Every structure is written in C-alpha cells, then in structure tokens.
C-alpha cells in the first residue's frame, strides 16, 4: 500500500479510538485507552490493508479498463469472502482474546452473530468505497489518455497534411522554371507567353494549396492550361485527350493531383514526333483516370518521391477509398477517387477531439457526483446505525434510510455507468464513423 494510505489508516485508528473511548468506555483510564487504541488499530489496519492488498492485486491482474465485467464479479466475490474472514477474526480477537468477555465456544455459538453481521456490513461499505475509488481513478486515467491520444493523432494528421501540401510549391516551381529556361533559347516569344501562363498557373497553385479538396471542373481547367504549356515546349511530341463526364465536374479531388501526374508522365517517358506520348484524362467508375502509353526512358533521373506518393498520402488522410495504379507492357494508368461530398476530415478530427474532451470533463463531473453520493452514504448510514443501536436497539429504524438512499444510489450509479449513457455514446460513434467513411 502507498504511504498516504497508511497515514489515512493511522488517522482513522486515532479517531475511532477516541470516539469509542469517550462514548462507550465507563472507566477512562490509560489502560482502557490503550486497549481501545489496540483494538481500533487491529480493525483499521487488518480490514484496511486486507482490502487494499486485494484491490491492488486485482488492479494488476484485472484492470477496470480492460475487463470491467470480469473485474466487478471477482471484486464482489473476493471482498465478501475476505471481509467475512477478517471480521470474524477481528471480533474473535476483540471479545475473546483482549476483552475476555466470552469463551471461544460461546463466540461461535451464535451469540455474536448480530455484531459480526453489523461489522461485516461496515467493512463491506468501506471496501466498496475503496474499489469505487480505484475504478474512478482508472476511469479518469483512461479518459484522459484517450483524449490526449486523439488530440495528438489529429494534430499529427493536420501537420502531416500541411507538410504534404507545402511540398507542392517548390516542386511545381522547379519544374516550371526548367521548362521556361529551355524555351528562352529556343523561342523567346513563346517564353514570354509561357511566363504569362505560368504566372496564372502559379496563382492557381497558391489559391488551391490551402484547400483539402477542389472540384473536378477546377482541376480539369487547370490541367488544360498546364497541358498547353507542355505543348508549347514539346509540340507534336505530346498529345492530350480530355474525356471527363459532365456529372463529375461538381465532384471533388485533391488539388494539383492532375498536375503532379502529368509531370510524372513527362518525367518517366520519352516523347518524340515519331513516337508521341499520348496522355488521356477520363472518367471511369467514380474515378478520374490519367493514362499514358508506356515509353520508359532508358536513363531516368532519380525520383524525388513527391508526385504519386504525395497524392496517395493526401487521399489516405481524407477518405478510405484508395488510389489505384495499373501498369502493363503498353500503358500506365492512375485512378483517383472522385468524392461526392467534401469532407474536412482533419478539421473534423480536431473538432471531435475537442468535443470529446468536453464530454469527458462532463462525464468525470458526473462520476465525481456519484462517488460524492457514495462517500456520504458510507459515512452517514453507519453513523445512523450506531445511533439507532445505542439509543433504541429494540426499535430498528435505520433500515428505512439505508434502503431508500441505497436504491437512489444504485439508480444514480446505473445512470452514470450503465443504461443511461451507453446507447447515446454508441449512436454518436456510429454517426461519426459513417461521416468519416464518406
């Protein structure tokens, strides 16, 4: 047990010793006080340490967060058995050994059954409080850990998404400047037109780079402008065909995906007037396809890994639908998922974790309220029992507050931990999962 728990047991021992000495002891002598202190120490430490060791053992073998139902059943059985044995032993030591009020035979004859029953109930209340406290601490740790993990995942995804988008700027600019530098010597007038067109394209890049998705129509218009620039340089060596269905225009793809794939086509294949590179952009089964005839360069520069892998990673952050790649001896095709809705997954994750944190705070508040109610029950009911048995033992009335309050306590616990919340939480999870799958 922890040191603070031992100190708590020591204070409980002193408090109960003083209470029983001044209230129930006729002769207030040092000898009687020491006997009362010894008996209180025995009860406090045997029952406290016994229940504490059981709770610690069960926490290691059957944590609340991993096996709640199994832990509950084992806890009930173990504390019942342990407390019956400990109470019978403590009462035997108290009445037979220390006070010498009865013999061993008289003690086990049934004369002290009521006292044993009463003490067992007190011990069970204390043990229930210890296990409930352990459950609350475990729940708080688990809730806090889950919220922190979800926030870290969301922040990591957001940072990863921003990093991927920021790769597009230098990559596009580098390739565009390469095209421009070759045109300056070959055709200065075309270089001027190319510079004007490149400024328009770069403006589009700057406008779209902060977006997670853009319409297919915007991406197609941008791709056509970019293809015009490529035609300026390669002339008859490259040919482009656009065959995208009109109903797909209002749907969504990741920004600059076509531009990156067009760059890959040019980069990985050779193109000549006699053997032109044919690039088709068309719709196919809820995907936007980019296909080119395969004319692989014999000596290809080392790839930077930004193009296709960038698109795959960005799609993985936005949807569960995959980017498909087909390759044969004659052609190379990439299929981009076309999304009907415009999910904002990264932002949703962050918002959801904030809401989850608020829900966790509200739930912890509800749990604290329940355990405050439980602690009050464990303190006040035994006090009422003692008052009843001391003032009027023939008329037992403590059952009424004990049962009435107990039923209310059980209902409170069911509302916090069981029936009241499960269906709401399951429904919330189902809605969020359905939304994220879109």
CSV table of C-alpha atoms in Angstrom, one decimal:
chain,number,residue,atom,x,y,z
A,1,UNK,CA,0.0,0.0,0.0
A,2,UNK,CA,1.0,3.6,-0.5
A,3,UNK,CA,2.4,5.6,2.3
A,4,UNK,CA,-0.5,8.1,2.2
A,5,UNK,CA,-3.0,5.2,2.6
A,6,UNK,CA,-1.1,4.0,5.8
A,7,UNK,CA,-1.3,7.5,7.2
A,8,UNK,CA,-5.0,7.7,6.5
A,9,UNK,CA,-5.5,4.4,8.3
A,10,UNK,CA,-3.5,5.8,11.2
A,11,UNK,CA,-5.8,8.8,11.5
A,12,UNK,CA,-8.8,6.6,11.3
A,13,UNK,CA,-7.4,4.5,14.1
A,14,UNK,CA,-6.9,7.5,16.3
A,15,UNK,CA,-10.3,8.9,15.5
A,16,UNK,CA,-12.2,5.7,16.2
A,17,UNK,CA,-10.2,5.1,19.4
A,18,UNK,CA,-11.1,8.5,20.8
A,19,UNK,CA,-14.7,8.1,19.8
A,20,UNK,CA,-15.2,4.7,21.4
A,21,UNK,CA,-13.1,5.6,24.5
A,22,UNK,CA,-15.1,8.7,25.3
A,23,UNK,CA,-18.6,7.4,24.3
A,24,UNK,CA,-18.6,3.8,25.2
A,25,UNK,CA,-15.9,3.4,28.0
A,26,UNK,CA,-17.1,3.7,31.6
A,27,UNK,CA,-13.7,3.9,33.2
A,28,UNK,CA,-11.5,6.4,31.4
A,29,UNK,CA,-8.1,5.1,32.4
A,30,UNK,CA,-4.8,4.9,30.4
A,31,UNK,CA,-5.2,1.1,30.4
A,32,UNK,CA,-8.6,1.2,28.8
A,33,UNK,CA,-7.5,3.8,26.3
A,34,UNK,CA,-4.5,1.7,25.2
A,35,UNK,CA,-6.8,-1.3,24.9
A,36,UNK,CA,-9.2,0.7,22.8
A,37,UNK,CA,-6.4,2.0,20.7
A,38,UNK,CA,-5.0,-1.5,20.2
A,39,UNK,CA,-8.4,-2.9,19.2
A,40,UNK,CA,-9.1,0.1,16.8
A,41,UNK,CA,-5.6,-0.4,15.3
A,42,UNK,CA,-6.4,-4.1,14.7
A,43,UNK,CA,-9.7,-3.4,13.0
A,44,UNK,CA,-8.4,-0.4,10.9
A,45,UNK,CA,-5.2,-2.0,9.7
A,46,UNK,CA,-6.4,-5.5,9.2
A,47,UNK,CA,-9.5,-4.5,7.3
A,48,UNK,CA,-7.9,-1.6,5.5
A,49,UNK,CA,-4.7,-3.3,4.5
A,50,UNK,CA,-6.5,-6.5,3.6
A,51,UNK,CA,-9.0,-4.8,1.3
A,52,UNK,CA,-6.2,-2.6,0.0
A,53,UNK,CA,-4.0,-5.6,-0.9
A,54,UNK,CA,-6.9,-7.3,-2.6
A,55,UNK,CA,-7.7,-4.1,-4.6
A,56,UNK,CA,-4.0,-3.7,-5.7
A,57,UNK,CA,-3.8,-7.3,-6.7
A,58,UNK,CA,-7.0,-7.1,-8.8
A,59,UNK,CA,-5.8,-3.8,-10.4
A,60,UNK,CA,-2.7,-5.6,-11.7
A,61,UNK,CA,-4.4,-8.9,-12.8
A,62,UNK,CA,-7.8,-7.5,-13.9
A,63,UNK,CA,-7.6,-3.7,-14.7
A,64,UNK,CA,-11.0,-1.9,-14.8
A,65,UNK,CA,-10.3,-0.6,-18.3
A,66,UNK,CA,-9.6,-4.0,-19.8
A,67,UNK,CA,-12.1,-6.3,-18.1
A,68,UNK,CA,-14.8,-4.3,-16.4
A,69,UNK,CA,-17.4,-7.0,-16.0
A,70,UNK,CA,-15.0,-9.7,-15.0
A,71,UNK,CA,-13.3,-7.4,-12.5
A,72,UNK,CA,-16.7,-6.5,-11.0
A,73,UNK,CA,-17.7,-10.1,-10.4
A,74,UNK,CA,-14.3,-11.0,-9.0
A,75,UNK,CA,-14.3,-7.9,-6.7
A,76,UNK,CA,-17.7,-8.7,-5.3
A,77,UNK,CA,-16.8,-12.4,-4.5
A,78,UNK,CA,-13.3,-11.6,-3.2
A,79,UNK,CA,-14.4,-8.7,-0.8
A,80,UNK,CA,-17.3,-10.8,0.5
A,81,UNK,CA,-15.1,-13.8,1.4
A,82,UNK,CA,-12.2,-11.6,2.6
A,83,UNK,CA,-14.3,-9.4,4.8
A,84,UNK,CA,-16.2,-12.2,6.4
A,85,UNK,CA,-13.0,-13.9,7.4
A,86,UNK,CA,-11.3,-10.7,8.6
A,87,UNK,CA,-14.3,-9.5,10.6
A,88,UNK,CA,-14.7,-12.9,12.3
A,89,UNK,CA,-11.0,-12.9,13.2
A,90,UNK,CA,-11.0,-9.3,14.5
A,91,UNK,CA,-14.2,-9.8,16.6
A,92,UNK,CA,-12.7,-13.1,18.0
A,93,UNK,CA,-9.5,-11.3,19.0
A,94,UNK,CA,-11.5,-8.4,20.4
A,95,UNK,CA,-14.1,-10.2,22.5
A,96,UNK,CA,-12.3,-13.5,23.3
A,97,UNK,CA,-8.6,-12.5,23.5
A,98,UNK,CA,-8.5,-8.8,24.5
A,99,UNK,CA,-11.7,-8.2,26.5
A,100,UNK,CA,-12.2,-11.9,27.6
A,101,UNK,CA,-15.9,-11.3,27.5
A,102,UNK,CA,-16.8,-14.7,26.2
A,103,UNK,CA,-15.1,-18.1,25.5
A,104,UNK,CA,-14.3,-19.5,22.1
A,105,UNK,CA,-17.3,-21.8,22.3
A,106,UNK,CA,-19.7,-19.0,23.2
A,107,UNK,CA,-18.3,-16.8,20.4
A,108,UNK,CA,-19.0,-19.4,17.7
A,109,UNK,CA,-22.4,-20.5,19.3
A,110,UNK,CA,-24.2,-17.6,17.5
A,111,UNK,CA,-24.3,-15.2,20.4
A,112,UNK,CA,-22.3,-12.6,18.4
A,113,UNK,CA,-23.8,-13.2,15.0
A,114,UNK,CA,-25.6,-9.7,15.0
A,115,UNK,CA,-22.3,-7.9,15.9
A,116,UNK,CA,-20.5,-9.9,13.2
A,117,UNK,CA,-23.2,-9.1,10.7
A,118,UNK,CA,-23.1,-5.4,11.6
A,119,UNK,CA,-19.3,-5.2,11.4
A,120,UNK,CA,-19.3,-7.1,8.1
A,121,UNK,CA,-21.7,-4.5,6.6
A,122,UNK,CA,-19.4,-1.7,7.8
A,123,UNK,CA,-16.4,-3.4,6.3
A,124,UNK,CA,-18.2,-4.0,3.0
A,125,UNK,CA,-19.2,-0.4,2.8
A,126,UNK,CA,-15.6,0.7,3.3
A,127,UNK,CA,-14.3,-1.9,0.9
A,128,UNK,CA,-16.9,-0.8,-1.7
A,129,UNK,CA,-15.7,2.7,-1.3
A,130,UNK,CA,-12.0,1.6,-1.9
A,131,UNK,CA,-12.9,-0.3,-5.1
A,132,UNK,CA,-15.1,2.5,-6.3
A,133,UNK,CA,-12.3,5.0,-5.7
A,134,UNK,CA,-10.0,2.7,-7.6
A,135,UNK,CA,-12.5,2.5,-10.5
A,136,UNK,CA,-12.9,6.2,-10.7
A,137,UNK,CA,-9.1,6.8,-10.7
A,138,UNK,CA,-8.7,4.2,-13.5
A,139,UNK,CA,-11.5,5.8,-15.5
A,140,UNK,CA,-10.1,9.2,-15.2
A,141,UNK,CA,-6.7,8.0,-16.3
A,142,UNK,CA,-8.2,6.1,-19.3
A,143,UNK,CA,-10.4,9.0,-20.3
A,144,UNK,CA,-7.6,11.5,-20.1
A,145,UNK,CA,-5.2,9.2,-22.0
A,146,UNK,CA,-7.8,8.6,-24.8
A,147,UNK,CA,-8.5,12.3,-25.2
A,148,UNK,CA,-4.7,13.1,-25.3
A,149,UNK,CA,-4.1,10.4,-27.8
A,150,UNK,CA,-6.9,11.6,-30.1
A,151,UNK,CA,-5.7,15.1,-29.9
A,152,UNK,CA,-2.1,14.0,-30.8
A,153,UNK,CA,-3.4,11.9,-33.7
A,154,UNK,CA,-5.5,14.8,-35.0
A,155,UNK,CA,-2.6,17.3,-34.6
A,156,UNK,CA,-0.2,14.8,-36.3
A,157,UNK,CA,-2.6,14.3,-39.2
A,158,UNK,CA,-3.0,18.0,-39.6
A,159,UNK,CA,0.7,18.6,-39.5
A,160,UNK,CA,1.3,15.8,-42.0
A,161,UNK,CA,-1.3,17.2,-44.3
A,162,UNK,CA,0.2,20.7,-44.2
A,163,UNK,CA,3.6,19.2,-44.8
A,164,UNK,CA,2.4,17.3,-47.9
A,165,UNK,CA,0.7,20.4,-49.3
A,166,UNK,CA,3.7,22.6,-48.7
A,167,UNK,CA,5.8,20.2,-50.9
A,168,UNK,CA,3.8,21.2,-53.9
A,169,UNK,CA,5.1,24.8,-54.2
A,170,UNK,CA,8.8,24.2,-54.7
A,171,UNK,CA,8.1,21.1,-56.8
A,172,UNK,CA,5.9,22.9,-59.2
A,173,UNK,CA,8.1,26.0,-59.4
A,174,UNK,CA,11.2,23.9,-60.0
A,175,UNK,CA,9.6,22.0,-63.0
A,176,UNK,CA,8.1,25.2,-64.5
A,177,UNK,CA,11.4,27.0,-64.4
A,178,UNK,CA,13.1,24.1,-66.1
A,179,UNK,CA,10.6,24.4,-69.0
A,180,UNK,CA,11.0,28.2,-69.1
A,181,UNK,CA,14.8,28.0,-69.2
A,182,UNK,CA,14.7,25.7,-72.2
A,183,UNK,CA,12.2,27.9,-74.1
A,184,UNK,CA,14.2,31.1,-73.6
A,185,UNK,CA,16.9,29.9,-76.0
A,186,UNK,CA,14.5,28.0,-78.4
A,187,UNK,CA,11.7,30.5,-78.8
A,188,UNK,CA,11.8,33.8,-76.8
A,189,UNK,CA,8.2,34.8,-77.9
A,190,UNK,CA,6.9,31.6,-76.7
A,191,UNK,CA,8.9,32.0,-73.5
A,192,UNK,CA,7.1,35.3,-72.9
A,193,UNK,CA,3.7,33.6,-73.4
A,194,UNK,CA,4.8,30.8,-71.2
A,195,UNK,CA,5.8,33.2,-68.4
A,196,UNK,CA,2.4,34.9,-68.5
A,197,UNK,CA,0.6,31.5,-68.4
A,198,UNK,CA,2.9,30.2,-65.7
A,199,UNK,CA,2.0,33.2,-63.5
A,200,UNK,CA,-1.7,32.3,-63.9
A,201,UNK,CA,-1.0,28.7,-63.1
A,202,UNK,CA,1.2,29.6,-60.1
A,203,UNK,CA,-1.6,31.9,-58.9
A,204,UNK,CA,-3.9,28.8,-59.0
A,205,UNK,CA,-1.4,26.8,-57.0
A,206,UNK,CA,-1.2,29.5,-54.3
A,207,UNK,CA,-5.0,29.7,-54.2
A,208,UNK,CA,-5.6,25.9,-54.0
A,209,UNK,CA,-2.7,24.7,-51.9
A,210,UNK,CA,-4.5,25.5,-48.6
A,211,UNK,CA,-7.6,23.5,-49.7
A,212,UNK,CA,-8.0,19.9,-49.0
A,213,UNK,CA,-10.3,19.2,-52.0
A,214,UNK,CA,-11.2,21.1,-55.2
A,215,UNK,CA,-13.9,20.5,-57.8
A,216,UNK,CA,-13.1,18.3,-60.7
A,217,UNK,CA,-14.0,21.2,-63.0
A,218,UNK,CA,-11.4,23.5,-61.5
A,219,UNK,CA,-8.8,20.8,-61.6
A,220,UNK,CA,-9.6,20.0,-65.3
A,221,UNK,CA,-9.4,23.7,-66.3
A,222,UNK,CA,-6.1,24.0,-64.5
A,223,UNK,CA,-4.8,20.7,-66.1
A,224,UNK,CA,-5.8,22.0,-69.6
A,225,UNK,CA,-3.8,25.2,-69.1
A,226,UNK,CA,-0.8,23.2,-67.8
A,227,UNK,CA,-1.1,20.9,-70.8
A,228,UNK,CA,-1.0,24.0,-73.1
A,229,UNK,CA,2.3,24.9,-71.5
A,230,UNK,CA,3.6,21.4,-72.1
A,231,UNK,CA,2.5,21.5,-75.7
A,232,UNK,CA,4.4,24.8,-76.1
A,233,UNK,CA,7.6,23.0,-75.3
A,234,UNK,CA,7.1,19.5,-76.7
A,235,UNK,CA,4.9,20.5,-79.7
A,236,UNK,CA,3.9,17.3,-81.6
A,237,UNK,CA,5.8,15.0,-79.2
A,238,UNK,CA,3.0,15.1,-76.7
A,239,UNK,CA,-0.8,14.8,-77.2
A,240,UNK,CA,-3.6,15.2,-74.6
A,241,UNK,CA,-7.2,13.9,-74.6
A,242,UNK,CA,-9.8,15.0,-72.1
A,243,UNK,CA,-12.9,12.9,-71.8
A,244,UNK,CA,-14.4,13.6,-68.4
A,245,UNK,CA,-18.1,13.2,-67.8
A,246,UNK,CA,-20.0,16.4,-67.1
A,247,UNK,CA,-21.7,15.0,-64.0
A,248,UNK,CA,-18.3,14.5,-62.4
A,249,UNK,CA,-17.4,18.2,-62.7
A,250,UNK,CA,-19.2,19.1,-59.4
A,251,UNK,CA,-17.5,16.3,-57.5
A,252,UNK,CA,-14.1,16.6,-55.8
A,253,UNK,CA,-10.5,15.5,-56.0
A,254,UNK,CA,-7.3,16.5,-54.1
A,255,UNK,CA,-5.8,19.8,-55.5
A,256,UNK,CA,-3.0,19.7,-58.1
A,257,UNK,CA,-3.2,15.9,-58.4
A,258,UNK,CA,-3.5,16.1,-62.2
A,259,UNK,CA,-0.6,18.4,-62.5
A,260,UNK,CA,1.6,16.1,-60.5
A,261,UNK,CA,0.6,13.0,-62.5
A,262,UNK,CA,1.1,14.9,-65.8
A,263,UNK,CA,4.6,15.8,-64.6
A,264,UNK,CA,5.2,12.1,-63.9
A,265,UNK,CA,4.1,11.2,-67.4
A,266,UNK,CA,6.6,13.6,-68.9
A,267,UNK,CA,9.4,12.7,-66.5
A,268,UNK,CA,9.3,8.9,-66.8
A,269,UNK,CA,8.6,8.6,-70.5
A,270,UNK,CA,10.4,9.8,-73.6
A,271,UNK,CA,8.4,11.7,-76.3
A,272,UNK,CA,9.3,12.3,-79.9
A,273,UNK,CA,7.4,13.4,-83.1
A,274,UNK,CA,7.7,9.9,-84.5
A,275,UNK,CA,6.6,8.3,-81.2
A,276,UNK,CA,4.5,10.8,-79.4
A,277,UNK,CA,3.4,10.4,-75.8
A,278,UNK,CA,-0.4,10.0,-75.6
A,279,UNK,CA,-2.0,11.1,-72.3
A,280,UNK,CA,-5.7,10.6,-71.7
A,281,UNK,CA,-7.7,12.1,-68.8
A,282,UNK,CA,-11.2,10.5,-68.5
A,283,UNK,CA,-13.9,9.3,-66.1
A,284,UNK,CA,-14.3,5.6,-65.1
A,285,UNK,CA,-16.5,4.1,-62.4
A,286,UNK,CA,-16.4,7.0,-59.9
A,287,UNK,CA,-12.7,7.7,-60.6
A,288,UNK,CA,-10.7,10.2,-62.5
A,289,UNK,CA,-8.1,8.3,-64.7
A,290,UNK,CA,-4.8,9.5,-66.1
A,291,UNK,CA,-3.4,7.1,-68.7
A,292,UNK,CA,-0.4,7.2,-70.9
A,293,UNK,CA,1.2,4.8,-73.4
A,294,UNK,CA,4.4,3.4,-71.8
A,295,UNK,CA,7.6,4.7,-73.3
A,296,UNK,CA,10.0,4.4,-70.4
A,297,UNK,CA,13.2,6.4,-70.5
A,298,UNK,CA,16.3,4.3,-70.6
A,299,UNK,CA,18.3,6.6,-68.3
A,300,UNK,CA,15.8,8.1,-65.8
A,301,UNK,CA,16.8,10.6,-63.1
A,302,UNK,CA,16.3,9.6,-59.5
A,303,UNK,CA,12.7,10.3,-58.4
A,304,UNK,CA,12.2,12.7,-55.5
A,305,UNK,CA,9.1,10.7,-54.4
A,306,UNK,CA,6.9,13.7,-54.2
A,307,UNK,CA,4.4,13.1,-57.0
A,308,UNK,CA,2.4,9.9,-56.8
A,309,UNK,CA,3.2,9.1,-53.1
A,310,UNK,CA,2.1,12.7,-52.2
A,311,UNK,CA,-1.3,12.1,-53.8
A,312,UNK,CA,-1.7,8.7,-52.2
A,313,UNK,CA,-0.9,10.1,-48.7
A,314,UNK,CA,-3.2,13.1,-49.1
A,315,UNK,CA,-6.1,10.8,-50.2
A,316,UNK,CA,-5.4,8.5,-47.2
A,317,UNK,CA,-5.9,11.4,-44.8
A,318,UNK,CA,-9.2,12.4,-46.5
A,319,UNK,CA,-11.0,9.1,-47.3
A,320,UNK,CA,-10.8,5.4,-47.0
A,321,UNK,CA,-11.0,5.0,-50.8
A,322,UNK,CA,-7.7,4.1,-52.4
A,323,UNK,CA,-5.7,5.4,-55.3
A,324,UNK,CA,-5.3,2.6,-57.8
A,325,UNK,CA,-2.4,2.1,-60.2
A,326,UNK,CA,-2.5,-0.1,-63.2
A,327,UNK,CA,0.6,-1.0,-65.3
A,328,UNK,CA,1.1,-3.2,-68.3
A,329,UNK,CA,3.6,-3.5,-71.1
A,330,UNK,CA,1.6,-0.9,-73.1
A,331,UNK,CA,0.2,1.6,-70.7
A,332,UNK,CA,0.4,3.1,-67.2
A,333,UNK,CA,-2.8,4.3,-65.5
A,334,UNK,CA,-3.6,6.0,-62.2
A,335,UNK,CA,-7.2,6.1,-60.9
A,336,UNK,CA,-8.0,8.9,-58.5
A,337,UNK,CA,-11.2,8.5,-56.3
A,338,UNK,CA,-13.8,11.2,-57.1
A,339,UNK,CA,-15.7,12.2,-53.9
A,340,UNK,CA,-19.3,13.2,-53.9
A,341,UNK,CA,-19.1,15.2,-50.7
A,342,UNK,CA,-16.4,17.5,-49.5
A,343,UNK,CA,-15.2,16.1,-46.1
A,344,UNK,CA,-13.0,18.2,-43.9
A,345,UNK,CA,-11.5,15.2,-42.1
A,346,UNK,CA,-8.6,16.8,-40.4
A,347,UNK,CA,-10.7,19.7,-39.1
A,348,UNK,CA,-13.4,17.3,-38.0
A,349,UNK,CA,-10.9,15.2,-36.1
A,350,UNK,CA,-9.7,18.2,-34.2
A,351,UNK,CA,-13.2,19.4,-33.5
A,352,UNK,CA,-14.3,16.0,-32.5
A,353,UNK,CA,-11.5,15.6,-30.0
A,354,UNK,CA,-12.3,19.0,-28.5
A,355,UNK,CA,-15.9,17.9,-28.1
A,356,UNK,CA,-14.7,14.5,-26.8
A,357,UNK,CA,-12.6,16.4,-24.2
A,358,UNK,CA,-15.7,18.4,-23.2
A,359,UNK,CA,-17.8,15.2,-23.0
A,360,UNK,CA,-15.0,13.6,-20.9
A,361,UNK,CA,-15.0,16.5,-18.5
A,362,UNK,CA,-18.8,16.3,-18.2
A,363,UNK,CA,-18.6,12.6,-17.6
A,364,UNK,CA,-15.9,12.9,-14.9
A,365,UNK,CA,-18.1,15.5,-13.2
A,366,UNK,CA,-21.0,13.1,-13.2
A,367,UNK,CA,-18.8,10.3,-11.8
A,368,UNK,CA,-17.4,12.6,-9.1
A,369,UNK,CA,-21.0,13.5,-8.1
A,370,UNK,CA,-21.8,9.7,-7.9
A,371,UNK,CA,-18.8,9.0,-5.7
A,372,UNK,CA,-19.6,12.0,-3.5
A,373,UNK,CA,-23.0,10.5,-3.0
A,374,UNK,CA,-21.4,7.1,-2.3
A,375,UNK,CA,-19.0,8.5,0.2
A,376,UNK,CA,-21.8,10.3,2.0
A,377,UNK,CA,-23.7,7.1,2.2
A,378,UNK,CA,-20.7,5.2,3.6
A,379,UNK,CA,-20.3,7.8,6.3
A,380,UNK,CA,-23.8,8.7,7.3
A,381,UNK,CA,-25.5,5.3,7.2
A,382,UNK,CA,-23.0,3.6,9.7
A,383,UNK,CA,-23.4,6.7,11.9
A,384,UNK,CA,-27.2,6.3,11.9
A,385,UNK,CA,-26.9,2.6,12.6
A,386,UNK,CA,-24.7,3.3,15.6
A,387,UNK,CA,-27.1,5.9,16.9
A,388,UNK,CA,-30.0,3.5,16.5
A,389,UNK,CA,-28.3,0.6,18.3
A,390,UNK,CA,-27.1,2.8,21.1
A,391,UNK,CA,-30.3,4.8,21.8
A,392,UNK,CA,-33.0,2.3,21.0
A,393,UNK,CA,-31.8,-1.2,20.0
A,394,UNK,CA,-35.3,-2.7,20.3
A,395,UNK,CA,-36.7,-0.5,17.6
A,396,UNK,CA,-34.7,-0.9,14.4
A,397,UNK,CA,-35.3,2.1,12.2
A,398,UNK,CA,-32.0,2.5,10.3
A,399,UNK,CA,-33.2,0.2,7.6
A,400,UNK,CA,-35.5,2.8,6.1
A,401,UNK,CA,-32.8,5.5,5.3
A,402,UNK,CA,-30.3,2.7,4.4
A,403,UNK,CA,-32.7,1.1,1.9
A,404,UNK,CA,-34.2,4.3,0.5
A,405,UNK,CA,-30.9,6.0,0.0
A,406,UNK,CA,-29.3,2.8,-1.3
A,407,UNK,CA,-32.0,2.4,-4.0
A,408,UNK,CA,-31.4,6.0,-5.1
A,409,UNK,CA,-27.6,5.4,-5.1
A,410,UNK,CA,-28.0,2.3,-7.3
A,411,UNK,CA,-30.2,4.3,-9.7
A,412,UNK,CA,-27.6,7.0,-9.8
A,413,UNK,CA,-24.8,4.5,-10.5
A,414,UNK,CA,-26.8,2.9,-13.3
A,415,UNK,CA,-27.4,6.3,-14.9
A,416,UNK,CA,-23.7,7.2,-14.8
A,417,UNK,CA,-22.1,3.8,-15.7
A,418,UNK,CA,-24.6,1.6,-17.4
A,419,UNK,CA,-28.0,2.0,-19.0
A,420,UNK,CA,-28.3,5.8,-19.2
A,421,UNK,CA,-25.3,6.6,-21.4
A,422,UNK,CA,-24.3,3.5,-23.5
A,423,UNK,CA,-26.9,3.9,-26.3
A,424,UNK,CA,-26.1,7.7,-26.7
A,425,UNK,CA,-22.3,7.0,-26.9
A,426,UNK,CA,-22.8,4.2,-29.4
A,427,UNK,CA,-25.0,6.3,-31.6
A,428,UNK,CA,-22.5,9.2,-31.6
A,429,UNK,CA,-19.7,6.8,-32.6
A,430,UNK,CA,-21.8,5.3,-35.4
A,431,UNK,CA,-22.7,8.7,-36.8
A,432,UNK,CA,-19.0,9.9,-36.7
A,433,UNK,CA,-17.8,6.7,-38.3
A,434,UNK,CA,-20.4,6.9,-41.0
A,435,UNK,CA,-19.4,10.5,-41.7
A,436,UNK,CA,-15.7,9.7,-41.9
A,437,UNK,CA,-16.3,6.9,-44.4
A,438,UNK,CA,-17.9,9.3,-46.9
